[in-house]
Coordinates of C-alpha atoms and ligand atoms in Angstrom, one line a residue:
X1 CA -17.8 -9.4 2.7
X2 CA -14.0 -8.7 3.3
X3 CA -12.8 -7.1 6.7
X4 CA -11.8 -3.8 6.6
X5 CA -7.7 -3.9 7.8
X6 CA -6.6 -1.8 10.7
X7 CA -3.3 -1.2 10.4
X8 CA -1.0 0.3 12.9
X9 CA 1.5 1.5 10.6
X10 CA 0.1 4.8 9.9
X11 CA -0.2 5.5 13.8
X12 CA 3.2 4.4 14.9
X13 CA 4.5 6.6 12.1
X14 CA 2.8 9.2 13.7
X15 CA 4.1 8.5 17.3
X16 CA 7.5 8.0 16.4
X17 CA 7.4 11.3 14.9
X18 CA 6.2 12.8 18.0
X19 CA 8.6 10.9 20.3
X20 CA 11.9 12.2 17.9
X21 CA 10.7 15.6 18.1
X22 CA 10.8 15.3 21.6
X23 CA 13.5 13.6 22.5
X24 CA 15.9 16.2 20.2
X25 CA 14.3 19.0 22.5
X26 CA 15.6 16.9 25.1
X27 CA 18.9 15.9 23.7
X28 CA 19.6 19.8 23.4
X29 CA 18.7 20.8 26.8
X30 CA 21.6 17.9 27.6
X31 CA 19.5 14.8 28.6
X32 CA 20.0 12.1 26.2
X33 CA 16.8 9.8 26.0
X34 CA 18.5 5.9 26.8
X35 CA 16.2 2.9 26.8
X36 CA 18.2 -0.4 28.2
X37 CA 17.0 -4.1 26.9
X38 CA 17.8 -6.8 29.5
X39 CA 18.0 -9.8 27.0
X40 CA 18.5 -13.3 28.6
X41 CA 17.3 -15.7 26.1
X42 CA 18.3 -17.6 22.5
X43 CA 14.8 -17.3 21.3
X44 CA 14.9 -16.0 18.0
X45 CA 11.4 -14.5 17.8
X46 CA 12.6 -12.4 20.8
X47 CA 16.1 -11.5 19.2
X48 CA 13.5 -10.0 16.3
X49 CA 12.0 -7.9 18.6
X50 CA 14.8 -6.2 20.1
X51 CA 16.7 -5.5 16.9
X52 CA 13.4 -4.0 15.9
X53 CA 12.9 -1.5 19.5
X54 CA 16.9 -0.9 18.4
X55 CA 16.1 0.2 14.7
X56 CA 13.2 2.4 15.8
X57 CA 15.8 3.8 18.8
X58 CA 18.1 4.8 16.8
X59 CA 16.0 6.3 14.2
X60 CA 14.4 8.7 16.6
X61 CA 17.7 9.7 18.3
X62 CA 17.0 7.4 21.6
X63 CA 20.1 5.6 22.9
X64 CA 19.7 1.9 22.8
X65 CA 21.6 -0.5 25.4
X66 CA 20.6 -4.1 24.9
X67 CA 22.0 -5.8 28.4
X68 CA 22.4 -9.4 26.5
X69 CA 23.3 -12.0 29.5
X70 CA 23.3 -14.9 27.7
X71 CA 20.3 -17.9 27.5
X72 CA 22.8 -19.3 30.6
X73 CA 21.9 -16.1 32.4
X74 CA 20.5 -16.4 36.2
X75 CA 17.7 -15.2 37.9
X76 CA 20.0 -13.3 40.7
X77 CA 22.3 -12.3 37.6
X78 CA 19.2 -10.8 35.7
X79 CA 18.1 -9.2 38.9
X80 CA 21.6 -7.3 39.3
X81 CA 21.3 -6.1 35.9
X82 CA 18.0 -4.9 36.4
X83 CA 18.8 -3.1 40.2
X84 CA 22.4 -2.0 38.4
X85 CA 19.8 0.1 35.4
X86 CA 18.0 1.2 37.7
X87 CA 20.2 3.2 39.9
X88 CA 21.7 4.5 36.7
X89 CA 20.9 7.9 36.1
X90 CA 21.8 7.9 32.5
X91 CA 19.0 5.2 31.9
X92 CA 15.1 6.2 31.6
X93 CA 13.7 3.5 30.4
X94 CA 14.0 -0.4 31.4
X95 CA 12.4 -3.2 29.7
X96 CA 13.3 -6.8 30.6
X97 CA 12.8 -9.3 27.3
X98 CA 10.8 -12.5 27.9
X99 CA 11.0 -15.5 27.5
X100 CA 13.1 -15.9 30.9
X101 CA 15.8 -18.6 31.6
X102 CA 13.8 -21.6 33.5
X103 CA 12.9 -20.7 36.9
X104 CA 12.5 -16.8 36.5
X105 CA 9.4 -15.5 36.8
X106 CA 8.5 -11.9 35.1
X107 CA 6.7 -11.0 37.7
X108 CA 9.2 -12.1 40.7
X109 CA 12.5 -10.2 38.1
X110 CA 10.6 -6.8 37.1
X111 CA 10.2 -6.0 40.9
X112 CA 13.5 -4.9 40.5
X113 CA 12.8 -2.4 37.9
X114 CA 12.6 1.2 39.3
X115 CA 9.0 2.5 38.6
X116 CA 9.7 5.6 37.0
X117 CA 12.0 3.4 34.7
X118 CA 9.2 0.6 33.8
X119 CA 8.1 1.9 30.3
X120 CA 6.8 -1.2 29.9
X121 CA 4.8 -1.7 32.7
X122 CA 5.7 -4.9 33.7
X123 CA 6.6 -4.3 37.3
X124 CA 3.6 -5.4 39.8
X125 CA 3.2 -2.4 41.0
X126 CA 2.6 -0.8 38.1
X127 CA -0.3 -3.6 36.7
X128 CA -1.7 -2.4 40.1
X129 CA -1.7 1.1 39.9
X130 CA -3.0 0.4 36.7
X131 CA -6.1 -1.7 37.7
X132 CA -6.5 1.0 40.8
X133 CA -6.7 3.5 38.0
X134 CA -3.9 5.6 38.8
X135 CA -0.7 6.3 36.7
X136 CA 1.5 4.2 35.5
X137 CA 3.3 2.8 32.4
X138 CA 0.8 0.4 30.8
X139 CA 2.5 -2.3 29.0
X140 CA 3.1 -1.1 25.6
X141 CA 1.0 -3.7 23.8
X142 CA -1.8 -3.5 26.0
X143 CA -2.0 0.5 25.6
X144 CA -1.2 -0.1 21.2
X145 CA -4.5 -2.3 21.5
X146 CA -6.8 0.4 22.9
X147 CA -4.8 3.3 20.7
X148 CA -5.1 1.3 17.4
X149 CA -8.9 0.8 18.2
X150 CA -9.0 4.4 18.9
X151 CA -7.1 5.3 15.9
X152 CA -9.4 3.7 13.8
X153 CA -12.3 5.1 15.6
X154 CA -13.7 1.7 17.0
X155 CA -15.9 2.9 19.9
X156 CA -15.4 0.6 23.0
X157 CA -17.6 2.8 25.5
X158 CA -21.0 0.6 26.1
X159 CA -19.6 -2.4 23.9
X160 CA -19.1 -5.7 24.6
X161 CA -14.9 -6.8 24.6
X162 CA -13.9 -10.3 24.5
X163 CA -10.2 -11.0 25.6
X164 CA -8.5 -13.9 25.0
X165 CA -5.6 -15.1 27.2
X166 CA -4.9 -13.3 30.7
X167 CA -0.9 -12.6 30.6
X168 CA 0.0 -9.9 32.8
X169 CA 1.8 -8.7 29.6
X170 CA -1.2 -8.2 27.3
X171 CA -4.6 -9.5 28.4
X172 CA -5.3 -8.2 32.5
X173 CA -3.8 -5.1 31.3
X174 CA -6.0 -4.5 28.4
X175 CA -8.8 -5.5 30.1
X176 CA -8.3 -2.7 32.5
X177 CA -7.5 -0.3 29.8
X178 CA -10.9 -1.1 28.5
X179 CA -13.0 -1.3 31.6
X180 CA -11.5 2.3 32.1
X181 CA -13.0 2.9 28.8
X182 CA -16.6 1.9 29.5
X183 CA -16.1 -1.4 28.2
X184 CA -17.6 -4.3 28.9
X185 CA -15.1 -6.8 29.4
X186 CA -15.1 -10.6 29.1
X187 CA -11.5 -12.1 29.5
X188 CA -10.9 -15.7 28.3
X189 CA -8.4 -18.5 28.7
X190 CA -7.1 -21.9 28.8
X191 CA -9.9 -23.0 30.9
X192 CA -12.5 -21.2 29.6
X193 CA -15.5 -23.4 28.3
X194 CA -16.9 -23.3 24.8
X195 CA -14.6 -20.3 24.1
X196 CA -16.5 -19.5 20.7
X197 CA -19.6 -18.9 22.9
X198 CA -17.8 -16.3 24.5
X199 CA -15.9 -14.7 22.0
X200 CA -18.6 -14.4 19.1
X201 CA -21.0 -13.1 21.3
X202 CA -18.6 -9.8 21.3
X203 CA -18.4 -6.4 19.7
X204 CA -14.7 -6.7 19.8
X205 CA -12.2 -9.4 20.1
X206 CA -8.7 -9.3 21.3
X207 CA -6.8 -12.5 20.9
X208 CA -3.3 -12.6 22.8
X209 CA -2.2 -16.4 23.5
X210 CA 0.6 -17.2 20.8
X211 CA -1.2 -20.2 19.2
X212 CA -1.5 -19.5 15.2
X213 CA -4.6 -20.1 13.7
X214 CA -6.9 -20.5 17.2
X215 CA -9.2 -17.7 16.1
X216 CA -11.6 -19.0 13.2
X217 CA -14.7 -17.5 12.1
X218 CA -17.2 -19.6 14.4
X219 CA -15.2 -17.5 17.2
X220 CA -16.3 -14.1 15.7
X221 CA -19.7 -12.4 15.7
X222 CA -21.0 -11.0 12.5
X223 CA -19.2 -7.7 11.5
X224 CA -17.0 -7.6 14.9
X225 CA -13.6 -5.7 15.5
X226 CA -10.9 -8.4 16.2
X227 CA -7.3 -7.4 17.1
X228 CA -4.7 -10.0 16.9
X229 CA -2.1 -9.7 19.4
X230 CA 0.2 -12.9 18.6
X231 CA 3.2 -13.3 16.9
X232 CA 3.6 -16.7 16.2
X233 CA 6.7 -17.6 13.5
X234 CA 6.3 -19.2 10.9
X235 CA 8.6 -21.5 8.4
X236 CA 9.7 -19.3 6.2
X237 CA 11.1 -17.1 8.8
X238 CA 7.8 -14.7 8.9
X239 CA 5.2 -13.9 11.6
X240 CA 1.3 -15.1 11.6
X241 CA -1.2 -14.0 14.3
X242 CA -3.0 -16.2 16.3
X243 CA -6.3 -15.4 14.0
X244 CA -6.8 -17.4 10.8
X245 CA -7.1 -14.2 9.1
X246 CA -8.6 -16.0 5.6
X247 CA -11.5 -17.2 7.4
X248 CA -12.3 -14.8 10.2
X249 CA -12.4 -12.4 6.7
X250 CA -15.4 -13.3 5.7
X251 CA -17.1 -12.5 9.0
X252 CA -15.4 -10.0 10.9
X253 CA -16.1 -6.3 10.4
X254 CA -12.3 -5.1 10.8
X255 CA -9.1 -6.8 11.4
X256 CA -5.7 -6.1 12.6
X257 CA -2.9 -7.6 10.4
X258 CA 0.0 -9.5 11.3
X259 CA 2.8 -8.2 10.9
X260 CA 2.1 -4.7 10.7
X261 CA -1.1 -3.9 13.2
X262 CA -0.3 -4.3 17.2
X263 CA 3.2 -4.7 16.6
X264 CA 4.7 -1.3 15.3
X265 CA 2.2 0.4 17.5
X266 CA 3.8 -1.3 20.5
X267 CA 7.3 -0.5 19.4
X268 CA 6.2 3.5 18.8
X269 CA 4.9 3.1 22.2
X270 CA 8.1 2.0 24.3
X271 CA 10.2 4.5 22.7
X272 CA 7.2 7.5 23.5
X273 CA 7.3 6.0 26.9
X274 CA 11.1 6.2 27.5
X275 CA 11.3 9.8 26.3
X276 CA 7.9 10.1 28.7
X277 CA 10.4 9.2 31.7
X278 CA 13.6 11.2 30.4
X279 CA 11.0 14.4 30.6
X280 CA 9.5 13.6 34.2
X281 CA 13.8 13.8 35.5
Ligands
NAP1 P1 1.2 -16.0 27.5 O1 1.8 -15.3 28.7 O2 1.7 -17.3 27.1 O3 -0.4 -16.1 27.8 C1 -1.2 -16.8 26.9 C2 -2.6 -16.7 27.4 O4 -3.4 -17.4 26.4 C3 -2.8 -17.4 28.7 O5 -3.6 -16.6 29.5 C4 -3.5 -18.7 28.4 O6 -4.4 -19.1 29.3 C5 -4.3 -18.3 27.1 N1 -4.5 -19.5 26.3 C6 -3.7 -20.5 25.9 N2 -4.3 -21.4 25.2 C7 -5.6 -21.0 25.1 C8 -6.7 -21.5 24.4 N3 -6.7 -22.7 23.7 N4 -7.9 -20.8 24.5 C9 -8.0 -19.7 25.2 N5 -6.9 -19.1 25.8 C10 -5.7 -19.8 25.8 O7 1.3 -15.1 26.3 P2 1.5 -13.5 26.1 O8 2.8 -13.0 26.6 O9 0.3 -12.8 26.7 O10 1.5 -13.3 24.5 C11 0.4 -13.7 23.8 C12 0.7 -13.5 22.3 O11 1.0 -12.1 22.1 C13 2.0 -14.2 21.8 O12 1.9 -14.7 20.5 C14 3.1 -13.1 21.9 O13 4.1 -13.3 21.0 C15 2.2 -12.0 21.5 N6 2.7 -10.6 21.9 C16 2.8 -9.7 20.9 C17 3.3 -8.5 21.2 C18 3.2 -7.4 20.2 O14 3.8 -6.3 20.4 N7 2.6 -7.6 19.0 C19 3.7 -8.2 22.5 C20 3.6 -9.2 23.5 C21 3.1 -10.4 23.2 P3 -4.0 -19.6 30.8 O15 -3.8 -18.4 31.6 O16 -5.2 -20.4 31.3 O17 -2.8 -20.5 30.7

């Protein structure tokens, strides 16, 4: 048995070309779509990410403004950034780029994102609007988990979700997406105990820690759904997930590859997001 791949390339092609339509509407009723990037790090997986939100910007006529402060940067000299964005009226959407210089905390920094601005829901208010169930921007990769699922017609009503690692980025947030969804979650971490207990015991699996190979096949049940989350780089300057995809083959049902499942989802989703916010002015 072989597991079936779920990519996301198909559906990000499909958002993006939703998002471009609507951001020319909006260009030519005289609001031009701008994302801004608050970048304060040297870490190269990161820099790869942004120049890939920047590609995808461009291509779908979004302006792109990537605040780059320097791996030197403060805490109080990210925070001015982010409360300068925010009162900007030409900017709709903020995102703030982890990893953050020592000392800065996400969560203590995206406070000062304006919550109409946070298309990637990484303000606290918005993870708890999202767990009261009310709107707000989910992080991207959180929502390009439950979307690629859906995409592919995975059910997750009634089943049984196993999620590994508890970020506020990725793994709280996509458990709430799923509990919303009928789910049955099951979130994992560090300290959980006998982890492949847990986790093969699942329907689904969604792995988000950023350790390559964590996930083998003694962690999957027979003919599960796993989605890899991590991007983890590798030597020769590409990107592995954090499932050993060559064994968890043999026993998983479907699996999302790496690169080209979460990732390009996620990216499709910021930009739908920012246009999202440019409409709601
Ligand atoms: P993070 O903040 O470092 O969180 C990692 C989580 O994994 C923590 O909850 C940690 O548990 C848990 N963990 C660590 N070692 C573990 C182990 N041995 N067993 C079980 N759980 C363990 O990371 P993140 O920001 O959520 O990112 C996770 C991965 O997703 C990274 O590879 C990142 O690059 C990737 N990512 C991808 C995208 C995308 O668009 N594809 C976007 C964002 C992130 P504790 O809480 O107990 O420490």
């Amino acid at each position: 048995m072989s597991a079936l791949s779920l990519s996301g390339r198909e559906l990000a092609a499909a958002v993006r070309t939703e998002t471009a339509a609507r951001a020319a509407e909006l260009t030519a009723a005289g609001v031009v779509p701008k994302l801004a990037v608050v970048v304060a790090t040297a870490d190269e997986s990161s820099a790869w990410y942004v120049r890939s939100i920047a590609k995808a910007a461009e291509k779908a006529a979004i302006v792109c403004e990537v605040v780059d402060l320097g791996a030197g940067a403060t805490a109080d000299a990210v925070r001015a950034a982010l409360t300068r964005l925010s009162a900007d009226d030409t900017v709709h959407g903020i995102i703030l780029q982890t990893p953050l210089p020592a000392g800065a905390a996400l969560e203590d920094l995206a406070g000062a994102i304006a919550f109409e601005k946070d298309v990637d829901g990484a303000n606290p208010l918005s993870l708890g609007r999202l767990a009261a169930g009310l709107p707000a921007f989910a992080p991207a990769t959180a929502e390009a988990v439950v979307d690629l699922l859906e995409h592919h017609g995975v059910k997750t009503a009634g089943r049984h979700v196993a999620v590994v690692g508890r970020s506020t980025v990725v793994g709280k947030p996509v458990a709430h997406l799923l509990l919303d969804r009928d789910a049955t979650v099951t979130v994992c971490h560090s300290r959980t105990s006998d982890l492949a207990a847990v986790t093969s015991a699942a329907d689904i699996l969604v792995v988000a820690v950023g350790r390559a190979g964590l996930i083998t096949a003694e962690h999957v049940g027979s003919g599960a759904v796993v989605v890899d989350v991590g991007t983890n780089p590798t030597e020769d300057g590409g990107l592995t997930g954090d499932v050993d995809a060559v064994s968890v083959a043999g026993r998983a049902g479907a699996l999302t590859p790496v690169p080209g499942g979460v990732g390009p989802v996620t990216t499709a989703l910021l930009l739908r997001h920012t246009v999202r916010a440019a409409e709601r002015r």
